[in-house]
Tab-separated table of C-alpha atoms in Angstrom:
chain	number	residue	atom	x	y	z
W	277	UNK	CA	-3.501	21.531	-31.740
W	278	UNK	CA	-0.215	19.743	-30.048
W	279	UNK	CA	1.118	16.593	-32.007
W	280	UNK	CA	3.120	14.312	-30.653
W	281	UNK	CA	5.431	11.334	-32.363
W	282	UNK	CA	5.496	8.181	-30.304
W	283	UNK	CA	9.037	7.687	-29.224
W	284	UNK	CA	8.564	4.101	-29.535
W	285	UNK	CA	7.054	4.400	-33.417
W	286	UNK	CA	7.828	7.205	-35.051
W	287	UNK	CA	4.831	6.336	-37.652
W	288	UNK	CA	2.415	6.947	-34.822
W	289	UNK	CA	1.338	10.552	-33.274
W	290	UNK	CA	-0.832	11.540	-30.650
W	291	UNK	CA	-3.165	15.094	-31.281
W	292	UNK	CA	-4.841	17.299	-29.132
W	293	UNK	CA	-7.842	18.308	-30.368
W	294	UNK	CA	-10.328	17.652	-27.594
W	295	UNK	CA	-11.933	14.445	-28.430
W	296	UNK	CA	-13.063	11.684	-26.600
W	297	UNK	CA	-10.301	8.880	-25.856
W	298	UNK	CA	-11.230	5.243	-26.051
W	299	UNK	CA	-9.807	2.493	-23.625
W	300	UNK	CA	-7.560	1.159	-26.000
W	301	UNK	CA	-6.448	4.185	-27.432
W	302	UNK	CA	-5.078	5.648	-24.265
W	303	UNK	CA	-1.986	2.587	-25.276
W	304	UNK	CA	-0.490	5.755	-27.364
W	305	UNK	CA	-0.323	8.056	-23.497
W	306	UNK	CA	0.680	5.141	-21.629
W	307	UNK	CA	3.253	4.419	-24.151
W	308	UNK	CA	4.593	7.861	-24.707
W	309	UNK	CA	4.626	7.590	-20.681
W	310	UNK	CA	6.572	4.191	-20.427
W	311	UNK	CA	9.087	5.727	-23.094
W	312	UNK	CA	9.676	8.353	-20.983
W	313	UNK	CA	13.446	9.097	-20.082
W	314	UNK	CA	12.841	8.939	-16.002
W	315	UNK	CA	10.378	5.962	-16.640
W	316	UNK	CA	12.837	4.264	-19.145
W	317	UNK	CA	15.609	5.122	-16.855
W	318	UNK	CA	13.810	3.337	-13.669
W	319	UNK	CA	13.025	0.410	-15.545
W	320	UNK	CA	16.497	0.074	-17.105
W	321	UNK	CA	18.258	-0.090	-14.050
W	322	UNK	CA	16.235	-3.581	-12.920
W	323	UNK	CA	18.410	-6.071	-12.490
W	324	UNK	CA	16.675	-9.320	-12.506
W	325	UNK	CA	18.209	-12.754	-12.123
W	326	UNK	CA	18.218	-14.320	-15.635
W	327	UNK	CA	19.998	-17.328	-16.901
W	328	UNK	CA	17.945	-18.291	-19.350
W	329	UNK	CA	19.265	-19.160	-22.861
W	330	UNK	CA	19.001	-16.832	-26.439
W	331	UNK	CA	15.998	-15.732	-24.200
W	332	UNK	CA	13.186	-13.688	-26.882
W	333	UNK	CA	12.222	-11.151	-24.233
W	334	UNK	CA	14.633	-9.577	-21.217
W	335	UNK	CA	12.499	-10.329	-17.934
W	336	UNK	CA	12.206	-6.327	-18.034
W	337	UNK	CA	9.979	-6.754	-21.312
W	338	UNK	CA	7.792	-9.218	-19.729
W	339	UNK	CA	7.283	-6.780	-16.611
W	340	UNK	CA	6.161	-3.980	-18.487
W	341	UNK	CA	3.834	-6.606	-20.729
W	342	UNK	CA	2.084	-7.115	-17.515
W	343	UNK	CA	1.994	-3.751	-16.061
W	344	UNK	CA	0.395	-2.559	-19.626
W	345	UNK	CA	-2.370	-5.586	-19.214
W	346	UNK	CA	-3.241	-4.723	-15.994
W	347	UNK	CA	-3.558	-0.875	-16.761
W	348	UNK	CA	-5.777	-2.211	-19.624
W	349	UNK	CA	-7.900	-3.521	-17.381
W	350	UNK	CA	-7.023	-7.415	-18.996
W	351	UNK	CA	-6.830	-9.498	-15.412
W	352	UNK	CA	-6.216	-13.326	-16.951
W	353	UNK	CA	-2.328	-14.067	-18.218
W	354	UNK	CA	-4.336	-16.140	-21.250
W	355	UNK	CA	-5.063	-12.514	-22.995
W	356	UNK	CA	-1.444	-12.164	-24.200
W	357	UNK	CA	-2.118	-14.275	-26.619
W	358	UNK	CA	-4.967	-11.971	-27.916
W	359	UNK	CA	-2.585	-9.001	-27.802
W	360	UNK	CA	0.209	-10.977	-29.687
W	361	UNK	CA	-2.634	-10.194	-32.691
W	362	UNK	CA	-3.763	-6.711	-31.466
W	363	UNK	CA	-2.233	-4.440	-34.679
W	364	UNK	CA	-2.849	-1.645	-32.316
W	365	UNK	CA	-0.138	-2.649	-29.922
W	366	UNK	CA	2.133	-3.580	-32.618
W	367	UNK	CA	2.073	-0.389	-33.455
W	368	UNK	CA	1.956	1.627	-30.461
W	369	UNK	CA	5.094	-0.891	-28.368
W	370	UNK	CA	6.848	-1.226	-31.840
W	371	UNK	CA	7.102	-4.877	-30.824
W	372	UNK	CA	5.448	-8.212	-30.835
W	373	UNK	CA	3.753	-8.970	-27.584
W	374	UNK	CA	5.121	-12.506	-25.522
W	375	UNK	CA	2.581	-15.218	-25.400
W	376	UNK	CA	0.743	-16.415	-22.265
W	377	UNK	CA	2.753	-20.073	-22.291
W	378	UNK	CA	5.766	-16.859	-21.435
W	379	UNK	CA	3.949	-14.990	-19.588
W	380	UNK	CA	3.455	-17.797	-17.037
W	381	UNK	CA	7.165	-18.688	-17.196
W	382	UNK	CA	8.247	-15.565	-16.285
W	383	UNK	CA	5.984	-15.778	-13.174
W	384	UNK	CA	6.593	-19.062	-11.716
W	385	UNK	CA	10.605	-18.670	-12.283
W	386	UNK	CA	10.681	-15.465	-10.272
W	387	UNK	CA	12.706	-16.092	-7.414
W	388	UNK	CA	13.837	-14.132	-4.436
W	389	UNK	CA	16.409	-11.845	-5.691
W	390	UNK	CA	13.824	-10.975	-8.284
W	391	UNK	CA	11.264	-9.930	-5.509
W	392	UNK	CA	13.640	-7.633	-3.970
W	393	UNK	CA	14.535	-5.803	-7.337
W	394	UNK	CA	11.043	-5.390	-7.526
W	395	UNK	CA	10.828	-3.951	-4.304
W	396	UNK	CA	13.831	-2.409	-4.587
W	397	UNK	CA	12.491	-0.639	-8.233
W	398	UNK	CA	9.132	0.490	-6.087
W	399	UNK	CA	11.471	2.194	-3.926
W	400	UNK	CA	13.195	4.378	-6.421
W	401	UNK	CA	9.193	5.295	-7.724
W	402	UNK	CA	8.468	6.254	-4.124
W	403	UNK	CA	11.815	8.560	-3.467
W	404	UNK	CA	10.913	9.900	-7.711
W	405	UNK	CA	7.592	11.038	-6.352
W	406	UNK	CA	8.527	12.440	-2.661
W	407	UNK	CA	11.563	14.620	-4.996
W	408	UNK	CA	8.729	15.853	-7.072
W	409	UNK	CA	5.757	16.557	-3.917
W	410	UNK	CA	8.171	17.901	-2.023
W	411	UNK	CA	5.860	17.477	1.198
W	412	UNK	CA	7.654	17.790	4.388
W	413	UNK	CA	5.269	16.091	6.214
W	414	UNK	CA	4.927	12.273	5.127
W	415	UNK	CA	1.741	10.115	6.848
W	416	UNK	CA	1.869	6.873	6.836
W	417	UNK	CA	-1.556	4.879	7.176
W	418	UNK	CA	-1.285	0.958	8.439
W	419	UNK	CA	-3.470	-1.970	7.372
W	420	UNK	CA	-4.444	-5.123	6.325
W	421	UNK	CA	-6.616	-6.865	3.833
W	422	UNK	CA	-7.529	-10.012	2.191
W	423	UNK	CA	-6.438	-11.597	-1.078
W	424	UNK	CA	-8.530	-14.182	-2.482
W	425	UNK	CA	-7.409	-17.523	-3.233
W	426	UNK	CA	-7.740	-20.993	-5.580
W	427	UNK	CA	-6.835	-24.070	-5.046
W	428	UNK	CA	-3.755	-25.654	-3.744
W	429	UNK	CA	-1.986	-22.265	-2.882
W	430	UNK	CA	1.117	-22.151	-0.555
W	431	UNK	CA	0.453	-21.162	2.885
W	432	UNK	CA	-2.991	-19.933	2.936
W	433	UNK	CA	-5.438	-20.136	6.188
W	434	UNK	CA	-8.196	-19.002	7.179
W	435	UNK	CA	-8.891	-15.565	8.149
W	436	UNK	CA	-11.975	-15.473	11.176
W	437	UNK	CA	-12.657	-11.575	10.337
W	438	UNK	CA	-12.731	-12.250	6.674
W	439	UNK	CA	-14.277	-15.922	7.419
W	440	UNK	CA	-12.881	-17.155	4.395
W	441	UNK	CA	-9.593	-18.219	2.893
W	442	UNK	CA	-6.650	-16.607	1.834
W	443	UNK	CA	-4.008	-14.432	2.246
W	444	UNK	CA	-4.002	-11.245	4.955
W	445	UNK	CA	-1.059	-9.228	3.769
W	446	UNK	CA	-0.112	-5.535	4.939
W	447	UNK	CA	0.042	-2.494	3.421
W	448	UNK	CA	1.494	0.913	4.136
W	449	UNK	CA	0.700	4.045	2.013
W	450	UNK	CA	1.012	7.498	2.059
W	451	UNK	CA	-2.286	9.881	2.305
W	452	UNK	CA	-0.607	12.972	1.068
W	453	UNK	CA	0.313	10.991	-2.433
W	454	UNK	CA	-1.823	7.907	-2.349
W	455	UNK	CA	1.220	5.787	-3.016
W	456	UNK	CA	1.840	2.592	-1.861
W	457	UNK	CA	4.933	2.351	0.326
W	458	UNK	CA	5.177	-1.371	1.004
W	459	UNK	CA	3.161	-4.859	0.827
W	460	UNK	CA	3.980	-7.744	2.600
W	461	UNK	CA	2.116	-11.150	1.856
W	462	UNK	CA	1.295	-13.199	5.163
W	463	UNK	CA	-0.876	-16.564	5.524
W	464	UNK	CA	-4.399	-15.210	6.232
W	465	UNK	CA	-4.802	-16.867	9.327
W	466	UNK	CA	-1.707	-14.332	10.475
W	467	UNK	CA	-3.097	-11.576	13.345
W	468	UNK	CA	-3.064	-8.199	11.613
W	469	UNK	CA	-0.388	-7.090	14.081
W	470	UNK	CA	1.830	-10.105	13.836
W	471	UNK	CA	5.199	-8.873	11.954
W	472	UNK	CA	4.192	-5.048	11.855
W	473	UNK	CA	6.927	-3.636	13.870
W	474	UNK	CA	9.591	-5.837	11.508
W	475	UNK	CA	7.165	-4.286	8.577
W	476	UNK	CA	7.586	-0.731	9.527
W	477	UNK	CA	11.321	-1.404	10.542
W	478	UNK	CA	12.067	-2.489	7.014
W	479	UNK	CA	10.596	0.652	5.602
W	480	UNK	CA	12.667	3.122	8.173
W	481	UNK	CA	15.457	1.475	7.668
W	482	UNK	CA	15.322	1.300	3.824
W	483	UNK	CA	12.726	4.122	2.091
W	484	UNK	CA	12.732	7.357	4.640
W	485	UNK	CA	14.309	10.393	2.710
W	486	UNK	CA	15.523	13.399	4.373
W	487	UNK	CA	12.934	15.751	3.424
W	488	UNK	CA	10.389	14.587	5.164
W	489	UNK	CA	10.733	16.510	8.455
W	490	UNK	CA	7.221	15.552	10.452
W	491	UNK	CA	6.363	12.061	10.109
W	492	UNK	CA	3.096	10.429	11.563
W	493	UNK	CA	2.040	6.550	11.415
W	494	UNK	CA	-1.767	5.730	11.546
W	495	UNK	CA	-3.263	2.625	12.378
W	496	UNK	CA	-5.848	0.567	13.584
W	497	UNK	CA	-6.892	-1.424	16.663
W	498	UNK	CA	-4.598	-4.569	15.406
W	499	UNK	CA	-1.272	-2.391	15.503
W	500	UNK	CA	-1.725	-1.069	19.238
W	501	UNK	CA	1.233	-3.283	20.260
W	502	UNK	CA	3.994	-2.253	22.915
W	503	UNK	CA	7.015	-2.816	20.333
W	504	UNK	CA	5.457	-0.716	17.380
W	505	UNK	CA	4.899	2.202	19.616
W	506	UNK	CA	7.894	1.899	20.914
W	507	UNK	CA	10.218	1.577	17.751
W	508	UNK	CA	8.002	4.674	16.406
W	509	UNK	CA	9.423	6.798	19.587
W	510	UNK	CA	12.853	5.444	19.078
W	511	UNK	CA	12.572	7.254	15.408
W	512	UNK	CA	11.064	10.241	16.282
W	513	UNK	CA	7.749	9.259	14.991
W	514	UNK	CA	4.512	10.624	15.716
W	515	UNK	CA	1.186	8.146	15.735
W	516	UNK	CA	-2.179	7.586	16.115
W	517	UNK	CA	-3.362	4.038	16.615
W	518	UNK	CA	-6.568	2.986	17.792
W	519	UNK	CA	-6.848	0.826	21.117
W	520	UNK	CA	-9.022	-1.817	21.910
W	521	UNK	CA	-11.822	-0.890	24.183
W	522	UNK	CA	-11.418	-2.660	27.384
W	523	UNK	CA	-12.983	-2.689	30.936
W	524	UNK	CA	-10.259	-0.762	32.276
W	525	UNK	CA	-10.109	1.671	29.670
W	526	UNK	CA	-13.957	2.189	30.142
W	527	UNK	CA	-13.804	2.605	34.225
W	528	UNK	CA	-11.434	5.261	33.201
W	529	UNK	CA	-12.992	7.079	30.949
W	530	UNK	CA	-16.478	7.466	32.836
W	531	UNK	CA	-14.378	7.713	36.818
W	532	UNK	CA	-14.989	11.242	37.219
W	533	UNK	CA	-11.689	12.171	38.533
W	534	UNK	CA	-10.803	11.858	34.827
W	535	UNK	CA	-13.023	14.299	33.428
W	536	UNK	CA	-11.943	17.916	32.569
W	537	UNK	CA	-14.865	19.416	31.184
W	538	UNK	CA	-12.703	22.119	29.882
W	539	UNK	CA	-11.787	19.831	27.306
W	540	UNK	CA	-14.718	18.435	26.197
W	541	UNK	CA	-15.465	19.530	22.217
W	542	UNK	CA	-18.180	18.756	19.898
W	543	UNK	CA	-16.070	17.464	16.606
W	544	UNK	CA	-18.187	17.986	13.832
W	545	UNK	CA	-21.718	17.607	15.791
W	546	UNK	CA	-21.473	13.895	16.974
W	547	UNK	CA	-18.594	13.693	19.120
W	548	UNK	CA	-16.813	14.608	22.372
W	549	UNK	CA	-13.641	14.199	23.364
W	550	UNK	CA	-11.167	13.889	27.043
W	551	UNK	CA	-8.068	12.624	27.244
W	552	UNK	CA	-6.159	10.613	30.224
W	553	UNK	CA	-2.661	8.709	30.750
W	554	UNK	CA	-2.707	5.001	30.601
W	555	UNK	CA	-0.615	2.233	30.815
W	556	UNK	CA	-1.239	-0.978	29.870
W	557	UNK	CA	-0.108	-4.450	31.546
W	558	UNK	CA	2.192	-4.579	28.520
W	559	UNK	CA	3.596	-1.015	28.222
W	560	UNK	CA	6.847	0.463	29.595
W	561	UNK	CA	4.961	3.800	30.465
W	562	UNK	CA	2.052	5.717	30.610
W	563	UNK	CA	0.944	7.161	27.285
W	564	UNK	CA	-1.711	9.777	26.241
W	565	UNK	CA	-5.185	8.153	25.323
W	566	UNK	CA	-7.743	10.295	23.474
W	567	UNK	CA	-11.437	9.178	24.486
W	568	UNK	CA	-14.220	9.745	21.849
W	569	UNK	CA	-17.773	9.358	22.862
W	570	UNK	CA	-20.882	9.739	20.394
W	571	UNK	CA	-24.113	10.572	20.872
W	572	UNK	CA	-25.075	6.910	20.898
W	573	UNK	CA	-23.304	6.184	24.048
W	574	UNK	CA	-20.312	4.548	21.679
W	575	UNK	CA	-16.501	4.998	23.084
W	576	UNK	CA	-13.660	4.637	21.304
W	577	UNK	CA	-10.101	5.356	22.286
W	578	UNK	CA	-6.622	7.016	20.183
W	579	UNK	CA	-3.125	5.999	21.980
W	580	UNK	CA	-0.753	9.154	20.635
W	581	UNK	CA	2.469	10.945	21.266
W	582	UNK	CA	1.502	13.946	19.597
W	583	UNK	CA	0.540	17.020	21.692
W	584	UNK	CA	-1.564	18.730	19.321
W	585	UNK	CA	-5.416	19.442	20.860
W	586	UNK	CA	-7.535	16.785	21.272
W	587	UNK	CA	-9.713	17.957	18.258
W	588	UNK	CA	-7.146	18.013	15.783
W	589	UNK	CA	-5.753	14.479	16.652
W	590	UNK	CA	-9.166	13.243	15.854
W	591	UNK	CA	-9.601	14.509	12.870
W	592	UNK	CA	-5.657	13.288	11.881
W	593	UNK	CA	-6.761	10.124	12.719
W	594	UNK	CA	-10.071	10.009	11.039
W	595	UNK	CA	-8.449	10.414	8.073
W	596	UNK	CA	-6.988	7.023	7.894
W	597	UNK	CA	-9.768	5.864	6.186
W	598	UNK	CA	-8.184	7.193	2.897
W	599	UNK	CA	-6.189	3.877	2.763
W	600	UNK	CA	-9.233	1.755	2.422
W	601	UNK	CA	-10.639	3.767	-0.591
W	602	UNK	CA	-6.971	3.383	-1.431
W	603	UNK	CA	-7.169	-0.528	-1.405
W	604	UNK	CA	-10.954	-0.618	-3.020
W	605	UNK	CA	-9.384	1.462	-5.939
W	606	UNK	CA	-5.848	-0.938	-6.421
W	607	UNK	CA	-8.543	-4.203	-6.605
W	608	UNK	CA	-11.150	-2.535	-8.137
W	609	UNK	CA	-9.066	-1.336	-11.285
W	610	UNK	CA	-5.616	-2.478	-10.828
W	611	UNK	CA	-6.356	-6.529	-9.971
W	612	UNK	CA	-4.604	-5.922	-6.366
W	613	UNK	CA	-4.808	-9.335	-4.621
W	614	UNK	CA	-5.107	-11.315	-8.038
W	615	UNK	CA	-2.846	-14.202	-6.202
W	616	UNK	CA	-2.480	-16.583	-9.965
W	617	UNK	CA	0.649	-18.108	-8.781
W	618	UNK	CA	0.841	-21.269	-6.513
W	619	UNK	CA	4.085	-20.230	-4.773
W	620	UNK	CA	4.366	-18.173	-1.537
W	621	UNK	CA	7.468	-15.886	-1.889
W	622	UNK	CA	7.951	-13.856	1.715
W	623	UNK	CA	9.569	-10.723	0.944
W	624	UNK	CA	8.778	-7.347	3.374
């Protein structure tokens, strides 16, 4: 059986002797993880703007109060006060927990500058795990979603696909490691492509590390726009991004001078696939459009610049759906889209 002391309370030890683990009592893991020397380390190097007075707790404390609530599964601020009672995290944080009164300080005061360290400190997670997967291929899946709102909230709208209102931020995660790369918040009555090519700039210009040798963007129907493709070519970056069907598009695909019936495939029994080059009003050039047609008379249609077959484009693409069990899973357990605060802070 392995003991371990808590670095954080030497009076407290964690044994492995193959018994069940409650909720609560997986606050002695997360600790042990939180104490960490490359967690401590990330954490210690946030630099938040604080000119508070004889403060009690370093904005850094009040972070990791929240990240330890939410990983608890608590989703209201008001349950710090609770916890400032809990003997359990007494003893497993060796310290007194803030109240929600500072909880909800610490949240409205955030400004700007404190936004980008936080970006800045998802960053340095992103570049600790891509040093530790090692993956020389990085894919990067594209979306949007909705965020629920209450009340008087700063700049929300309504959203005619999610015909309600909110927010419509983006997202952009990686399928290889599930992590999230970057969120942006938007008004929800912003078009899902509006600001994506400034969106995926940001990340190029800021997050890319050198290992990652193949690189391929997925996206949707809403990011088929002239200036993403084009700033992904610029960077040597492969995609797939849905198009729009269209009566063009269609005439195409079923004009028989088109069809090469040498390329036609049966991906996993329902589909078949050709391919033809199209350019839209829009476009600068001609690019290579994957057709997919189902046995229900259904077409859809892939805009790439990879050259691999036909049949394994497809099935890259098809894979984006991981970020949308990806987004389930951060609302579902992690309170992604809780939107508490009335203030709008724009940060990419």
């Amino acid at each position: 059986m392995i003991q371990k002391v808590l670095p954080s309370n030497p009076l407290v030890a964690v044994s492995d002797n193959g018994a069940p683990i409650t909720s609560d009592g997986g606050n002695v893991l997360l600790s042990m993880f939180l104490n960490s020397p490359v967690v401590s380390r990330l954490f210690n190097n946030v630099e938040f703007n604080d000119n508070r007075k004889n403060p009690r707790y370093a904005k850094v404390e009040l972070l990791l109060q929240m990240l330890i609530q939410v990983i608890e599964g608590y989703r209201n601020d008001d349950v710090a006060d609770y916890l400032t009672q809990d003997i359990e995290h007494r003893l497993v944080y060796a310290q007194n927990m803030a109240s929600q009164p500072t909880i909800s300080r610490f949240l409205s005061h955030l400004t700007n500058e404190d936004i980008d360290e936080l970006q800045e400190l998802n960053r340095r997670i992103v570049s600790l795990i891509d040093e530790r997967s090692a993956n020389a291929e990085l894919v990067l899946d594209l979306d949007s979603t909705y965020f629920e709102t209450f009340g008087h909230q700063e700049k929300i709208g309504f959203n005619y696909h999610y015909l309600n209102v909110g927010y419509h931020p983006l997202i952009m995660t990686d399928a290889l490691t599930g992590t999230v790369r970057q969120v942006s918040l938007r008004s929800g009555n912003t078009y899902t492509g509006n600001g994506a090519t400034e969106f995926v700039q940001g990340y190029l210009s800021t997050s890319l590390s050198a290992q990652h040798q193949t690189i391929i963007l997925r996206g949707d129907s809403g990011f088929a726009t002239p200036d993403l493709m084009e700033t992904l070519e610029g960077n040597n970056i492969f995609y797939t991004i849905r198009l729009k069907s269209n009566p063009r598009l269609k005439c195409i695909a079923l004009d028989g001078r088109y069809v090469n019936f040498d390329n036609l495939l049966m991906i996993e029994g329902q589909l078949t696939t050709d391919e033809f080059e199209y350019q839209a009003a829009s476009w600068d050039k001609a690019r290579r459009v994957i057709v997919l047609n189902d046995e229900h008379g259904g077409t859809q249609f892939i805009v790439t610049n990879l050259s691999l077959p036909q049949k394994d484009i497809v099935r890259v693409y098809r894979k984006r759906a991981a970020i949308e069990d990806i987004i389930r899973e951060l609302k579902g357990g992690f309170a992604f889209g809780k939107t508490d605060s009335s203030s709008f802070i724009f940060r990419q």
